[in-house]
Amino acid sequence: MAEISAALVRELREKSGAGMMDCKKALTETNGNVEEAIDWLRKKGLAAAAKKAGRVAAEGLVGVATNGTKGAIVEINAETDFVARNEQFQAMVRNITEIALKGTDSVDALKTAQYDNANTVEGEITRLIATIGENMNLRRTQSLSVSQGVISSYIHNATAPGLGKIGVLVALESAAPADKLNELGKKIAMHIAAANPLALTVEEVDPTALERERTVLIEQARATGRPEEIIQKMVEGRVRKFYEEVVLLEQTFVLDGQSRVSDVVDQASKELGSPIKLAGYVKYTLGEGIEKEESDFAAEVAAQASGTR
């Protein structure tokens, strides 16, 4: 059986919101698997429903750039938030995002793209590492495009124009005026930043995630002691509720708190006199899914002090 360390219990507690003893029991029951332990807690009604995105554990910047029917988003990490406020670093992230906008839709392709007359993108990152003295990493990039319409963007709590910790791109296909589409696209991008959808449509929901959710819901429903046919109806109702929580087009639009996102798009189509299709989106949250080594600052200071005696 895996050793259940205090750090593992703390991680589960932070992700689930459950009590310490419940977390320890859940980890014991699941042999130290945190994700299975979250499901175990949920089945017992001890944890909040919802998968939480990975904690932001890396610094740097997310950059977005758009040009009419094209858009690109890039994440470049650094060791400290101090670097994210450095004008040289900001300029580099902005420039690399503009390079990505030209059509380099993979990290490898972007790294080998020409940055300036002297360096490739990878070479420029290496140069700045030497200049600033912190490790940096081009972590990911993605682009969106439409044949007709716009790619809109939004940066939440922008550090500088087009740069911040949360970036969103939204693709709208339509013959409607670009300025009106951009207004709609920015609102939807703001919604995405707040609501964190997992898929654009019901059909695009990850089957593994859906099956995992259904398993938890069945266990919760059976705990009520009701007949099997009632349980099935309860589960189907809760699955529909799950879709409303995680599917972009099914979510309640955060800007009015009433309409579904799909209804907002339909209403805009009527007002602008042209069909509008929400064709895609991308959301990057800085550092999501990266584990950051925790340090005990007081212990470090004490160790350094003892070493100087």
XYZ file of C-alpha atoms in Angstrom:
309
model
C 0.000 0.000 0.000
C 1.248 3.479 -0.872
C 2.447 5.687 1.958
C -0.107 8.407 2.708
C 2.060 11.437 3.373
C 0.942 14.695 4.938
C 1.699 16.461 1.642
C -0.637 14.081 -0.221
C -3.408 14.667 2.326
C -2.912 18.420 2.021
C -3.081 18.233 -1.793
C -6.353 16.300 -1.677
C -7.789 18.643 0.932
C -6.996 21.683 -1.214
C -8.535 20.086 -4.321
C -11.651 18.659 -2.675
C -12.415 20.942 0.256
C -13.019 17.865 2.434
C -11.759 17.433 6.024
C -8.297 16.145 6.828
C -9.391 12.792 8.280
C -11.812 12.195 5.396
C -9.001 12.928 2.931
C -6.666 10.517 4.686
C -9.330 7.797 4.648
C -10.078 8.424 0.968
C -6.396 8.140 0.060
C -6.082 4.950 2.105
C -9.103 3.471 0.290
C -7.674 4.384 -3.132
C -4.052 3.459 -2.465
C -2.866 7.063 -2.636
C -4.456 7.961 -6.010
C -5.600 11.582 -5.646
C -8.067 11.601 -8.567
C -9.709 8.362 -7.412
C -9.794 9.746 -3.879
C -11.698 12.810 -5.123
C -14.289 10.498 -6.687
C -14.451 8.452 -3.459
C -15.137 11.622 -1.453
C -17.775 12.768 -3.921
C -19.576 9.426 -3.756
C -19.700 9.816 0.021
C -20.935 13.381 -0.336
C -17.805 14.705 1.338
C -16.295 16.726 -1.511
C -17.536 19.499 -3.726
C -18.576 18.282 -7.168
C -16.395 19.617 -9.969
C -12.977 18.897 -11.175
C -10.732 21.759 -10.375
C -8.219 22.887 -12.929
C -4.595 22.341 -11.963
C -3.390 24.975 -9.541
C -1.398 27.769 -11.102
C 2.112 26.775 -10.129
C 4.358 28.522 -12.662
C 4.994 32.162 -13.487
C 5.390 33.990 -16.805
C 2.826 35.270 -19.271
C 0.088 34.199 -21.657
C 0.067 36.239 -24.876
C -2.723 36.629 -27.446
C -2.689 38.212 -30.905
C -5.377 38.494 -33.575
C -5.602 39.742 -37.141
C -9.093 39.562 -38.605
C -9.822 35.920 -39.294
C -6.708 34.616 -37.517
C -5.601 34.439 -33.898
C -2.821 32.885 -31.823
C -2.173 32.244 -28.156
C 1.146 31.411 -26.469
C 2.293 30.571 -22.936
C 5.874 31.262 -21.896
C 6.904 30.394 -18.350
C 9.530 31.873 -16.063
C 10.524 31.163 -12.476
C 9.119 34.253 -10.750
C 6.355 36.793 -11.148
C 9.051 39.468 -11.114
C 10.118 38.413 -14.616
C 6.521 38.729 -15.874
C 6.762 42.447 -15.048
C 10.076 42.815 -16.871
C 9.699 44.882 -20.052
C 12.238 42.762 -21.968
C 10.338 39.587 -21.142
C 7.012 41.195 -22.038
C 8.394 42.379 -25.379
C 9.700 38.912 -26.156
C 6.375 37.204 -25.342
C 4.501 39.772 -27.445
C 6.845 39.282 -30.398
C 6.705 35.489 -30.196
C 2.908 35.613 -30.119
C 2.938 37.730 -33.278
C 5.235 35.172 -34.906
C 2.813 32.393 -33.901
C 0.050 34.382 -35.604
C 1.826 33.855 -38.937
C 1.011 30.149 -38.836
C 3.351 28.206 -36.534
C 0.833 26.040 -34.680
C 3.242 23.809 -32.726
C 5.876 24.487 -30.094
C 8.624 22.860 -32.174
C 7.762 24.903 -35.268
C 7.579 28.104 -33.250
C 10.934 27.475 -31.576
C 12.662 27.155 -34.953
C 10.898 30.199 -36.467
C 13.059 33.271 -37.087
C 12.791 35.834 -34.279
C 15.042 38.483 -35.816
C 18.130 38.663 -38.005
C 20.285 37.150 -35.274
C 18.145 34.541 -33.565
C 15.427 31.950 -33.849
C 12.674 32.075 -31.220
C 14.504 29.429 -29.194
C 17.737 31.379 -29.538
C 16.079 34.573 -28.290
C 14.672 32.768 -25.255
C 18.160 31.423 -24.507
C 19.613 34.922 -24.862
C 17.091 36.372 -22.424
C 17.711 33.557 -19.946
C 21.372 34.608 -19.906
C 20.423 38.292 -19.605
C 17.820 38.019 -16.834
C 19.222 34.965 -15.069
C 16.019 32.915 -14.819
C 14.993 29.770 -16.596
C 12.255 30.269 -19.230
C 10.211 27.860 -21.302
C 7.979 28.137 -24.351
C 5.345 25.750 -23.052
C 2.503 25.743 -25.595
C 0.853 27.566 -28.484
C -2.311 27.251 -30.530
C -3.988 29.168 -33.333
C -7.546 29.589 -34.584
C -8.834 30.743 -37.969
C -12.093 31.082 -39.871
C -12.741 31.526 -43.586
C -15.162 34.371 -42.872
C -15.779 36.184 -39.620
C -13.409 37.085 -36.775
C -11.128 35.706 -34.115
C -11.684 37.694 -30.921
C -9.453 37.735 -27.864
C -9.550 38.610 -24.191
C -6.888 38.848 -21.490
C -8.082 38.760 -17.887
C -6.268 41.180 -15.564
C -3.839 42.187 -18.290
C -0.240 42.814 -17.221
C 0.299 44.709 -20.494
C -1.687 44.911 -23.759
C -2.256 41.359 -25.011
C -0.407 39.819 -22.044
C -1.610 38.363 -18.749
C -2.293 35.223 -16.748
C -5.513 34.114 -18.476
C -5.941 34.399 -22.255
C -8.879 33.413 -24.457
C -9.471 33.204 -28.212
C -12.969 32.849 -29.734
C -13.748 31.961 -33.365
C -16.967 33.332 -34.878
C -17.940 32.408 -38.446
C -20.304 34.911 -40.060
C -20.768 37.489 -42.810
C -21.905 40.050 -40.211
C -19.820 43.240 -39.720
C -16.464 42.495 -38.099
C -16.787 45.200 -35.435
C -20.111 43.786 -34.218
C -18.749 40.256 -34.257
C -15.747 41.364 -32.224
C -18.045 42.886 -29.613
C -19.868 39.565 -29.299
C -16.640 37.570 -29.415
C -15.055 39.544 -26.585
C -18.136 39.032 -24.388
C -18.053 35.282 -25.030
C -14.305 35.245 -24.334
C -14.934 36.998 -21.005
C -17.556 34.343 -20.222
C -15.064 31.564 -21.032
C -12.444 33.117 -18.750
C -14.961 33.061 -15.894
C -16.907 29.836 -16.593
C -14.054 27.575 -17.761
C -15.973 25.267 -20.134
C -14.491 21.853 -20.921
C -16.005 21.485 -24.416
C -17.736 23.544 -27.089
C -20.642 21.124 -27.673
C -22.197 18.123 -25.915
C -20.748 15.866 -28.608
C -17.215 17.076 -27.844
C -17.289 16.224 -24.130
C -14.495 13.770 -23.307
C -16.153 10.308 -23.056
C -13.831 9.375 -20.190
C -14.832 12.469 -18.222
C -18.510 11.787 -18.909
C -18.253 8.144 -17.794
C -16.416 9.184 -14.663
C -19.125 11.731 -13.875
C -21.907 9.214 -14.564
C -20.286 6.663 -12.209
C -20.193 9.196 -9.391
C -23.791 10.258 -10.048
C -25.031 6.655 -10.001
C -23.374 6.022 -6.634
C -24.837 9.229 -5.228
C -28.327 8.334 -6.504
C -28.160 4.772 -5.140
C -27.265 6.147 -1.740
C -30.812 7.552 -1.583
C -32.217 3.991 -1.544
C -34.702 4.658 -4.339
C -35.783 2.093 -6.971
C -33.462 1.480 -9.926
C -35.799 3.053 -12.495
C -35.981 6.225 -10.413
C -32.198 6.193 -10.025
C -31.747 6.090 -13.809
C -34.035 9.119 -14.243
C -32.162 10.956 -11.503
C -28.840 10.223 -13.180
C -30.009 11.377 -16.607
C -31.269 14.617 -15.091
C -27.965 15.175 -13.365
C -26.027 14.398 -16.558
C -28.002 17.168 -18.287
C -27.041 19.441 -15.411
C -23.396 18.367 -15.895
C -23.592 19.415 -19.550
C -24.968 22.806 -18.497
C -21.962 23.249 -16.234
C -19.156 22.208 -18.609
C -20.358 22.674 -22.239
C -19.856 26.213 -23.551
C -23.000 26.407 -25.677
C -25.096 24.983 -22.807
C -23.703 27.225 -20.062
C -25.597 30.159 -18.592
C -24.060 33.350 -19.946
C -22.250 34.992 -17.015
C -22.803 38.506 -18.322
C -26.584 38.320 -17.876
C -26.993 35.271 -15.618
C -30.060 34.069 -17.554
C -29.492 33.180 -21.213
C -27.663 30.139 -22.526
C -24.569 30.989 -24.570
C -26.191 29.362 -27.625
C -29.192 31.674 -27.199
C -26.917 34.719 -27.001
C -25.335 33.718 -30.318
C -28.767 33.101 -31.907
C -30.043 36.482 -30.734
C -26.983 38.234 -32.166
C -27.584 36.433 -35.484
C -31.102 37.871 -35.629
C -29.986 41.373 -34.671
C -27.148 41.445 -37.219
C -29.184 39.776 -39.964
C -26.627 37.062 -40.626
C -26.070 33.546 -39.208
C -23.286 33.329 -36.623
C -21.509 30.118 -35.706
C -19.385 29.835 -32.581
C -16.765 27.677 -34.278
C -14.165 27.225 -31.554
C -12.305 28.631 -28.598
C -9.027 28.301 -26.704
C -8.366 29.213 -23.083
C -4.923 29.249 -21.449
C -4.457 29.777 -17.724
C -0.856 30.442 -16.800
C 0.840 27.444 -15.223
C -2.220 25.179 -15.104
C -1.232 21.582 -14.517
C 2.372 22.374 -13.601
C 3.518 21.226 -10.180
C 5.629 23.812 -8.424
C 8.032 22.692 -5.731
C 6.980 24.112 -2.389
C 9.691 25.539 -0.186
C 9.818 26.440 3.496
C 11.310 29.923 3.458
C 11.928 29.999 7.224
C 13.743 26.650 7.049
C 15.880 27.884 4.141
C 16.895 30.993 6.087
C 17.693 28.911 9.174
C 19.775 26.484 7.125
C 21.730 29.317 5.507
C 22.292 30.948 8.892
C 23.601 27.725 10.417
C 25.895 27.260 7.452
C 27.578 30.623 8.005
C 28.484 29.956 11.618
